[in-house]
Amino acid sequence: MIKTHIAGYPRIGAQRELKFALEKHWRGEISQRELLDTATALRLAHWQTQIDQGLDFITVGDFSLYDHVADHIALFGCIPPRFRHEEGSPLDNYFHMVRGKRPKASQCACHADTFALEMTKWFDTNYHYMVPEFDDETRFNLHAEALLDQLAQAKLLQHPIKITLIGPITLLLLGKSKQPDFEPLNLLDALVDQYTTLLGQLKQAGAQWVQLDEPVLGLDLPASTLALFDSTYNSLKRGGLPILLGTYFSELEGHISQACKLPVDGLHLDCVRGLKDLPAVLDWLPNYKVLSLGLVDGRNIWKTDLEQALKHVTAAFDSGKNEVWLSSNCSLLHCPYTLADDTGVLPAVRNWLSGAIEKLGEIELLKQAANALLHGKALSTETATALARHQAAVAERHSSNWVHKPAVKARVKATEGLSFSRQSPFKVRRAVQQQRFNLPAFPTTTIGSFPQTADIRALRKRLKAGLIDQNAYDTEIRNAIADCIQKQEVLGLDVLVHGEPERNDMVEFFGERLDGFAFSANGWVQSYGSRCVKPPILYGDVSRPAPMTVDTSVFAQSLSKRPVKGMLTGPVTILQWSFVRDDQARSETAKQIALAIADEVIDLECAGIGMIQIDEPAYREGLPLRKKDQAAYLDWATLAFRISACGVKDETQIHTHMCYAEFNDILPNIAAMDADVITIETSRSDMELLRGFGEFSYPNDIGPGVYDIHSPRVPAVGELVRLMQKAAEVIDPAQLWINPDCGLKTRGWPETLEALHVMMQAAKTLRTLHQNVKLCA
Ligand SMILES: CN1c2c(nc(N)[nH]c2=O)NC[C@@H]1CNc1ccc(C(=O)N[C@@H](CCC(=O)N[C@@H](CCC(=O)N[C@@H](CCC(=O)O)C(=O)O)C(=O)O)C(=O)O)cc1
Ligand SMILES: N[C@@H](CCS)C(=O)O
Ligand SMILES: [Zn+2]
């Protein structure tokens, strides 16, 4: 028997309805009721689409107003004490937990300025989840009302229901221990009790199945953790609801037999990332269990090769399996709603693509084709035509002239064996650069973007709608740059930026200017909360038809005597935050992008730009989940950065920037990138992240972020001085720069100016405290 389902659906809304409703609610423009009505309407629409496309189950539990991990914190009642208030609705307190809060003058002490939960990347995706906090005071207290309400809504559609939840072991491992020696897994028994009760309630309320996702099974796990799965799932059985164990994002290698033997009713396998596991799973998984094959890629947008997928379905039945489910490998959260009619995408490329709705159609088409094959029946004419048309599009992409550019391939080939080093070692470059720029101790700078105001976004919208012409747009952008430069001069920053007002997004902007990329008009994907990105579609060999940033940089530099950094996004980040090719190695694509960025770097240098920042915030995120694959990645990712950066003279200062990551385990590779200056996110770890840089004797200059840009909170001078003093304990002060954690695009101007003013005061204090800093080795 074949059944179809998905691991989860995008939730922001086909027209970003949830984003706009959330932001209106936060601005006080709509009530909680209106926000919840929007959410209900979206869920009903999503379930109806799944039914219309023929899926055998609708998936409930994947929707969230902000983040699904935060929802589990609310569901199991493990909200950290600082967010538990007597006053305010549960939803107010939920938003408080995920967004933080500044106290209103009139509010009581329980509303003190509280930091939101930390946010971090969901495995190796560009989605951010809210990090649960655990300590020995953590208690669980089931609050299933919201989930049961959703189940009741779904039941109105009279279609079988599968609930989806994060499994208890993954949930604990995603969290952070708030005490030095406390292990979140100590809480497992208590949490499993709550899960078991919940599963019982869900069964009673009419759910047919639950999918419990344990993507950590695809990570390198200690034997002690692996050992917990058996007893955990034995307990969960008591809930009485059939369990599908969900795995995705990685191969199960090493854990396959255990995953197959767990006391659950079915196993879901990621057949995109973990296809290698399939033969072993077919051997090990008992035939009475359901095997769910995740054959449609939820993290990319290419049409699935259904003929290939069909072979895997056949192999499953040939191995004796009785019940095979067809699905996406992971939640469709990571892809846009639809690309079928997106007018932004080049028509030649559009036919190769599949958004969430189209992926539901693929799963259904696969089911029909597999059923016909298994029962020895001919396909209906309609299915045969749809399948033939689908496969023709898949084949066309692989052989298209749009994809393959011999000159680009030849240029990459010519780089083989080259090491791509700067002309001189850092110490020599540093002296030459200090002579050129004459910077003070603790130079001050920012990461690149300044507030992307509603006015700037509205301006771009007017350009797109044809309401203003390119000249009018360029003039306004230049005004914004001039204003930004002037504000930085007034603040007294040492190294300026142009502020990035012309960029819709730091990756999409470059995608729009490079050959080999297509972009969509409405292909939005949730990044965190109400924030979305529109990843460009990297479909072919990459080259740079013309300079991309030189005019803007030259203009910005013409407005100041201080250095203004040229601002580029690095090859690994462009790769990581785009929908990328699946027909060639990522390392190959990265080299192509690196060569295009290298051309831009040289053009900037030739135009007189003395400092160039090549941002690589996704360098760490691209690290494969399994240790065995990491060294190879780090080698090519570092090489890609060096290809883009190393063509310049010693006197040109190369900066890079990284955020959202633990860096300590990859320090040798970061050092090998050999950027003259690296700015990193550190303030939220109280500079602890920097300790590793000190222990490793990181050789080049470092700007540890001194304040968190995710919050409107303005720090105090003393706080920043303390953080920098902490940094100076582990790093030679002569190596230290002062800057915020990351770009300021999501902030408003008032708090930005206030916070930077505080940062400048802190720099002054530090220069007094460290008068003897020797700036040049
Ligand atoms: C640094 N980060 C980034 C990541 N990934 C990227 N691809 N880019 C990143 O910068 N990953 C890690 C982090 C994630 N952080 C963020 C932070 C902020 C956003 C964000 O603000 N997103 C915006 C959309 C940005 C954008 O593309 N803007 C466009 C179009 C804007 C738009 O929606 N226009 C409206 C009209 C608006 C108006 O005021 O009238 C419209 O077209 O209808 C632009 O500026 O032109 C967001 O709003 O979600 C994302 C990730
Ligand atoms: N230059 C970018 C980097 C963000 S990670 C910015 O400032 O927004
Ligand atoms: Zn950043």
PDB file of C-alpha atoms in Angstrom, residues 105 120 202 204 261 347 359 612:
ATOM      1  CA  ALA A 105       7.999  53.430  31.924  1.00  0.00           C
ATOM      2  CA  THR A 120      20.470  29.905  16.193  1.00  0.00           C
ATOM      3  CA  LEU A 202      -3.966  13.592  20.498  1.00  0.00           C
ATOM      4  CA  GLN A 204      -8.290  10.671  21.784  1.00  0.00           C
ATOM      5  CA  LYS A 261      14.796  -1.534  15.445  1.00  0.00           C
ATOM      6  CA  PRO A 347      10.689  31.510 -18.347  1.00  0.00           C
ATOM      7  CA  LYS A 359       6.135  19.380  -4.725  1.00  0.00           C
ATOM      8  CA  ILE A 612      37.232  45.638   1.045  1.00  0.00           C
TER       9      ILE A 612
END
